[in-house]
Coordinates of C-alpha atoms in Angstrom, one line a residue:
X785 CA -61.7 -60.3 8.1
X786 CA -63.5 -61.2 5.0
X787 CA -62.7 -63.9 2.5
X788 CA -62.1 -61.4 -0.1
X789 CA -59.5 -58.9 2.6
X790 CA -58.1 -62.2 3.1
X791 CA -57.3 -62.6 -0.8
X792 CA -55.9 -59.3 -0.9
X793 CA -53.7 -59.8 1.4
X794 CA -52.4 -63.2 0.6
X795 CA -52.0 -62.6 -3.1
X796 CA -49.8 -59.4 -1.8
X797 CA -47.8 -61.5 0.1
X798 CA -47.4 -63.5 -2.7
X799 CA -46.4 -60.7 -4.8
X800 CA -43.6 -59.0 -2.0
X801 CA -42.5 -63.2 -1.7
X802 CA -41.8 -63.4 -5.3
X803 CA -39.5 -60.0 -5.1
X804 CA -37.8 -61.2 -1.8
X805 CA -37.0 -64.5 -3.7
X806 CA -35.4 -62.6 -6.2
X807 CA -33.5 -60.0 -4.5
X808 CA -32.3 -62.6 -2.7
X809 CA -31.0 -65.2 -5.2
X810 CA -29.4 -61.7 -7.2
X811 CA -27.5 -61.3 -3.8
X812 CA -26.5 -64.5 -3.0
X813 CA -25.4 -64.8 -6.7
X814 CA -23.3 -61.7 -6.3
X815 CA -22.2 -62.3 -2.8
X816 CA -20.8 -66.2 -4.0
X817 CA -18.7 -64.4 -7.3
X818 CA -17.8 -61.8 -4.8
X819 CA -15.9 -63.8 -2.4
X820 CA -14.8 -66.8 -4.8
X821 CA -11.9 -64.2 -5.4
X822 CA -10.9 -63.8 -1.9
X823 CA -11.3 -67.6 -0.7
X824 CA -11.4 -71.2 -2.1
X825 CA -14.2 -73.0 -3.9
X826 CA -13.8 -76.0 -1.8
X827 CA -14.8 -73.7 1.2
X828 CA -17.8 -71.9 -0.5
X829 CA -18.6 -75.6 -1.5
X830 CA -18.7 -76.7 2.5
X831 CA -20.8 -73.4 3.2
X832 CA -23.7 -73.8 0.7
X833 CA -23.9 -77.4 0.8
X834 CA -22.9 -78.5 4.0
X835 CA -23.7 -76.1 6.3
X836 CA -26.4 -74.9 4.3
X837 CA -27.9 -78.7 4.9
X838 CA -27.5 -79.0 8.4
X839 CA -28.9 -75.4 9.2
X840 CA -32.2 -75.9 7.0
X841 CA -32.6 -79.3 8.2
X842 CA -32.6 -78.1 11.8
X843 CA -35.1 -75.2 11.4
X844 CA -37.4 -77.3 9.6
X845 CA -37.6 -80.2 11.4
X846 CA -38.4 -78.0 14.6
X847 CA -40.8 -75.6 12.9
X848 CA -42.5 -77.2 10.1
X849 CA -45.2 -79.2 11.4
X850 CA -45.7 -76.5 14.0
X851 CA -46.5 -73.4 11.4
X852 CA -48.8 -75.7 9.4
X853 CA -50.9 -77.4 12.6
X854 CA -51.2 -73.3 14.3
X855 CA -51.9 -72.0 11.0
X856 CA -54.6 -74.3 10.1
X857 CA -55.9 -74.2 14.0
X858 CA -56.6 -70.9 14.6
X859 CA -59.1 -71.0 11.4
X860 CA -61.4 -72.2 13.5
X861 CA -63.9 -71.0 16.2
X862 CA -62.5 -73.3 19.1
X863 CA -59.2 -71.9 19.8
X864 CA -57.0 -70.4 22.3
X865 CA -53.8 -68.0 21.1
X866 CA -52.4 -68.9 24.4
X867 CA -52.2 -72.3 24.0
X868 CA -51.3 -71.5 20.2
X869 CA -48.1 -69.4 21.9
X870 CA -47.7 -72.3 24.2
X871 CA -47.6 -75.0 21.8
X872 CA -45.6 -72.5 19.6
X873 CA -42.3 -72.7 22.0
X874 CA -42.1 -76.0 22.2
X875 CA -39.9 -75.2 18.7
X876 CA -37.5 -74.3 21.0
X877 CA -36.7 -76.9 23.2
X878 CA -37.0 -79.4 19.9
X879 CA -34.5 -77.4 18.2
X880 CA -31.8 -77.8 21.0
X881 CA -32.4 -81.8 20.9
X882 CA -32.3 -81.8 16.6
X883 CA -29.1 -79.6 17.0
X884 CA -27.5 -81.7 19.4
X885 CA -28.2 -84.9 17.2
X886 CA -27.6 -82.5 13.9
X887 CA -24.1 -81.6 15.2
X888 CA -23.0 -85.0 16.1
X889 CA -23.5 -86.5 12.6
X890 CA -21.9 -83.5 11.1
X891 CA -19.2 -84.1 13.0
X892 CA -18.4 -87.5 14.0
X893 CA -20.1 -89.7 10.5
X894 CA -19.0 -87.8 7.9
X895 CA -16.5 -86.6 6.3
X896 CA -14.5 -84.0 7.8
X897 CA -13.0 -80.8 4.9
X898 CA -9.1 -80.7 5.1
X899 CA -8.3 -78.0 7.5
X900 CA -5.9 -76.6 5.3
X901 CA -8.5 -75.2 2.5
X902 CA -11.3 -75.0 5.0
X903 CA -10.6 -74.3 8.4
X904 CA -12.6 -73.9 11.2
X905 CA -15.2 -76.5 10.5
X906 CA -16.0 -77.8 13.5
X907 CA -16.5 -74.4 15.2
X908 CA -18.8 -73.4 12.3
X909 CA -20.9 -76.9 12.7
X910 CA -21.9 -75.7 15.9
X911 CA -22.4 -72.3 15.2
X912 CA -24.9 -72.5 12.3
X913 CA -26.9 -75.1 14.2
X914 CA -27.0 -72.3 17.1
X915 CA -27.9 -69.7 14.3
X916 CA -31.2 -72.1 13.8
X917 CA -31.7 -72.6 17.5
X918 CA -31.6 -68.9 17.8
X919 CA -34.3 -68.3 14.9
X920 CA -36.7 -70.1 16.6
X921 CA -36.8 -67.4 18.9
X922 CA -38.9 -65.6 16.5
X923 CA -41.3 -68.4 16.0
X924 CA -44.7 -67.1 18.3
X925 CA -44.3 -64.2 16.7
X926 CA -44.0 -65.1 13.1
X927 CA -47.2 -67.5 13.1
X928 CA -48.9 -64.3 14.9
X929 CA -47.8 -62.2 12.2
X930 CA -48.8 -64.4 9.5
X931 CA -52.5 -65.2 11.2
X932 CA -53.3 -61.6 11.4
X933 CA -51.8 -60.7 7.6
X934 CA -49.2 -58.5 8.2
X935 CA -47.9 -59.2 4.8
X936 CA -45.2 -56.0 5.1
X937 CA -43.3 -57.7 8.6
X938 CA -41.8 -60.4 6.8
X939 CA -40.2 -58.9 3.7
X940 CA -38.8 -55.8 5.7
X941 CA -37.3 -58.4 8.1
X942 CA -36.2 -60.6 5.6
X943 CA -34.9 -58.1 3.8
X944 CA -33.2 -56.1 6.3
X945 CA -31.3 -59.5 7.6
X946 CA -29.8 -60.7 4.0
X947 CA -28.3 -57.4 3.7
X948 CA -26.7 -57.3 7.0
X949 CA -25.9 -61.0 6.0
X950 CA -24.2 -59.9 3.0
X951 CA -22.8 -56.9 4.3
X952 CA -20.8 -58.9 6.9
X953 CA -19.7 -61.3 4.7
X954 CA -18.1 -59.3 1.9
X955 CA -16.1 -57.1 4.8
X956 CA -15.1 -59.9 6.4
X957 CA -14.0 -61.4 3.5
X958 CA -11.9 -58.5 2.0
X959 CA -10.6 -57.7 5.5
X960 CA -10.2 -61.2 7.1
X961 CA -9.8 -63.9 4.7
X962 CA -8.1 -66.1 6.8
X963 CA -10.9 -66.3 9.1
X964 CA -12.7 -69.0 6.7
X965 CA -15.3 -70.6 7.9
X966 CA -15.9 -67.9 11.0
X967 CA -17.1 -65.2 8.3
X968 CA -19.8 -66.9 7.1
X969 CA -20.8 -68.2 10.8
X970 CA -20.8 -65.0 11.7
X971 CA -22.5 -63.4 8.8
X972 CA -25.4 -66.2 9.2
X973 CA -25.6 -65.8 13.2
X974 CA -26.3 -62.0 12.3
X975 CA -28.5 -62.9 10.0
X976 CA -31.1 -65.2 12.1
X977 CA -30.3 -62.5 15.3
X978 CA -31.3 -59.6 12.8
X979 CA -34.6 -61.9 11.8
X980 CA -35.8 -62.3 15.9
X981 CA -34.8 -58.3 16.3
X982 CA -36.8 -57.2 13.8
X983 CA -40.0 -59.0 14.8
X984 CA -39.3 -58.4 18.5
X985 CA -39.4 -54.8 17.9
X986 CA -42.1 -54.5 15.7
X987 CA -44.7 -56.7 18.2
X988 CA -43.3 -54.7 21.0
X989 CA -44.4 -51.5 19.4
X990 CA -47.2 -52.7 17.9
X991 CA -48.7 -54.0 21.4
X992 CA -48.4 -50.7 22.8
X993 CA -50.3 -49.1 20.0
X994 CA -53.7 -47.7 19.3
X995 CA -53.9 -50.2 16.1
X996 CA -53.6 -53.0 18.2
X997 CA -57.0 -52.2 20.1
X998 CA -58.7 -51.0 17.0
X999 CA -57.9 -54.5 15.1
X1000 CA -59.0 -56.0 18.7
X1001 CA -55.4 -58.0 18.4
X1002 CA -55.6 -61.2 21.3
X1003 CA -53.0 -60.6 22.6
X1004 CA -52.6 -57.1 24.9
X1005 CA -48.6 -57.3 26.6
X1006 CA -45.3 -58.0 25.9
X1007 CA -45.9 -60.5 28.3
X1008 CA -48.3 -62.5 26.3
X1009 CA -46.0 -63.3 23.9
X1010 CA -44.3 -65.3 26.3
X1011 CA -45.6 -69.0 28.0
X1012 CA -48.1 -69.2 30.4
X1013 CA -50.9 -71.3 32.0
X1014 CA -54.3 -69.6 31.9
X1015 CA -56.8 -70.6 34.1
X1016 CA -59.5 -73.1 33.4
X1017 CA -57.3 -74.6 30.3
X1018 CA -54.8 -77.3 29.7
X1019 CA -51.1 -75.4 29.1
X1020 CA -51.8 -76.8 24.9
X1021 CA -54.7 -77.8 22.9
X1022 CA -54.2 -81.4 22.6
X1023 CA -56.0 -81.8 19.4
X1024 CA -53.7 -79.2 18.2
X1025 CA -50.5 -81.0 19.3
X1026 CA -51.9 -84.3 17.7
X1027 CA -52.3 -81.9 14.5
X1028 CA -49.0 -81.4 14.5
X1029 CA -47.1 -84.7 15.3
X1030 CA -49.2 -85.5 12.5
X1031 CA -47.3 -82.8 10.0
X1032 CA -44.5 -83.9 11.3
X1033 CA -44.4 -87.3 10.3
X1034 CA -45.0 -85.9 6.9
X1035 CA -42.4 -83.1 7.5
X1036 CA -39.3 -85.6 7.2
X1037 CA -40.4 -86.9 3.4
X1038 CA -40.7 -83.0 2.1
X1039 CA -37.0 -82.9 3.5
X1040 CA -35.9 -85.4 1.7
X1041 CA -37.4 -84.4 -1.4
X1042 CA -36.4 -80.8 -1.0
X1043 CA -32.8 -81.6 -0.1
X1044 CA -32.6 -84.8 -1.9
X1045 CA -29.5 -83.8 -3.8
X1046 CA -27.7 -82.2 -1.0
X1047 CA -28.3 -84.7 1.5
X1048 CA -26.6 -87.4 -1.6
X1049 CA -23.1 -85.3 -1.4
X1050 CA -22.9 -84.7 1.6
X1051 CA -23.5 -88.7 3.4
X1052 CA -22.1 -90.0 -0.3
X1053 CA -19.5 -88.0 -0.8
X1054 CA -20.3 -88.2 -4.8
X1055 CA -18.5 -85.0 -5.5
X1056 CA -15.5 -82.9 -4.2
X1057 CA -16.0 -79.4 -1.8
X1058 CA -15.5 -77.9 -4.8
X1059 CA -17.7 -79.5 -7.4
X1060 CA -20.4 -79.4 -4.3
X1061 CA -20.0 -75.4 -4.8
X1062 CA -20.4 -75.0 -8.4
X1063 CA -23.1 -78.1 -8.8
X1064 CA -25.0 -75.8 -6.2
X1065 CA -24.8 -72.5 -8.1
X1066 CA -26.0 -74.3 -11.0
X1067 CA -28.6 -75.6 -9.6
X1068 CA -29.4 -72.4 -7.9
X1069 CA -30.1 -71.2 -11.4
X1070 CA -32.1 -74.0 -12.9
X1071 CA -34.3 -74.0 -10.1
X1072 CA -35.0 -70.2 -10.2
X1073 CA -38.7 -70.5 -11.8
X1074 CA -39.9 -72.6 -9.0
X1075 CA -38.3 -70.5 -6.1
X1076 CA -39.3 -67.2 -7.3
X1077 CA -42.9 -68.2 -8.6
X1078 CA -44.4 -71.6 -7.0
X1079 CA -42.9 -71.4 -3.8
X1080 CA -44.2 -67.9 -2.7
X1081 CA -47.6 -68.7 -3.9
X1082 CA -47.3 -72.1 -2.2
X1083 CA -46.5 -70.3 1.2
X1084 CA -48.9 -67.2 0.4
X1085 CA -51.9 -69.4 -0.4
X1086 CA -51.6 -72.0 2.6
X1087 CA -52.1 -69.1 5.4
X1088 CA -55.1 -68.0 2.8
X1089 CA -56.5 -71.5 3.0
X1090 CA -56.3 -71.9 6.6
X1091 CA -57.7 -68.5 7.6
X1092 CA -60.8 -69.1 5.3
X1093 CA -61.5 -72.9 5.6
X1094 CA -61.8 -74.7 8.9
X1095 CA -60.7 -78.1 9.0
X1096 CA -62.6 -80.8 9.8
X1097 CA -62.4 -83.1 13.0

């Protein structure tokens, strides 16, 4: 693929990014007025701040350093998709051992929400840590989809899982109410399940498809997707795993300085449930100009960067 295809396609992604940030901060806007009128603030404050926290600090602690090191490794000549897969599912495993430690702190060093206004928390601890362990069951094949540009895969999949998210939620919360913290475990366990469906399907067709051969895709079975030692070749490309402990030492201050303010209320306890809910919402809103514009061209850009430049030893 040529520099300029590769520009194409990148500033396209870009573009669908931008309008899948929107759509989604319009639903999650809608979806939060929604069911303020059916359940407390104090529990939509534990949802979007707490849970929020410990769900995005699982996934990107597991996957971060891993997308950028196979991202910026397979720009080069001297590579190996199989060890890339390899080295990919190690996410996995790392995810179970973040959401063991994850759900400890949640549970045992801070502060626990008064059952009364939001019950259920502990059940919903562990189940949006498993909703992160269970998205990074998608995670060979979203680095695969990324390499190879297919800008459409992640917007429809996206797309399709918020409003099956949101969907969920407001039924469950104009039907069940008293379910609390359950509806929007549930709604976010479909969410990352919808996420791993979609690009499960879509590799599984694709691999059996003409288009497949004709792009002379690596990778030629279901099977491939899937670990394995080939012959001749260490089971990961060591100067790829060294790549990535190396992103992931960085990977911890970019948390911090994405989450700063989440990660003060919730091991502070500055602010009540509630006030954590609306102090979210607003800040939702003030940071809209940086999620819908700098942040998809951040994310577009990087896999354009990678696929044309080769980094250096």
């Amino acid at each position: 693929m040529s520099s300029e295809d590769v520009l194409k396609n990148a500033t396209t992604l870009a573009s669908y990014n931008v309008l899948l940030q929107v759509m989604f901060r319009v639903l999650t806007f809608l979806l939060n007025a929604f069911t303020l009128r059916f359940v407390s603030k104090e529990l939509i404050g534990v949802v979007n701040v707490r849970l929020t926290l410990l769900y995005s600090t699982l996934v990107f602690l597991s996957r971060e350093a891993f997308r950028r090191a196979c991202l910026s490794g397979v720009s080069g000549s001297n590579y190996s998709w199989r060890q890339v897969i390899n080295l990919l599912w190690l996410t996995l495993p790392l995810s179970v051992v973040w959401a063991a430690l994850l759900v400890w702190v949640w549970l045992w060093l801070l502060e626990v929400p008064d059952p009364q206004s939001v019950p259920h928390y502990g059940s919903a601890v562990v189940l949006f840590a498993l909703s992160g362990v269970q998205e990074l069951l998608a995670e060979p094949l979203w680095v695969l989809a990324q390499a190879h540009m297919f800008v459409r895969l992640k917007v429809v999949a996206e797309s399709l899982a918020m409003v099956a998210k949101c969907s969920v939620t407001v039924v469950l919360v104009v039907l069940a109410p008293k379910w609390g913290l359950y509806i929007f475990s549930a709604a976010h366990l479909l969410y990352t399940g919808s996420l791993v469906l979609c690009y499960v399907i879509y590799f599984i067709k694709f691999l059996s498809s003409e288009e497949a051969a004709k792009k002379r895709f690596p990778l030629h079975h279901v099977g491939d997707l899937l670990p394995s030692r080939a012959n001749g070749e260490p089971l990961v490309d060591w100067t790829l795993a060294r790549l990535t402990w190396s992103f992931f030492k960085q990977s911890f201050l970019k948390q911090i300085l994405t989450e700063g303010e989440r990660y003060v209320m919730t091991f502070l306890n500055v602010l009540s449930f509630g006030d954590q809910g609306v102090y979210d919402i607003i800040n939702n809103l003030g940071s809209m100009v940086a999620r819908f514009i700098f942040l998809p061209i951040e994310e577009s850009f990087y896999i354009f960067f990678a696929k044309v430049l080769e980094r250096g030893c």
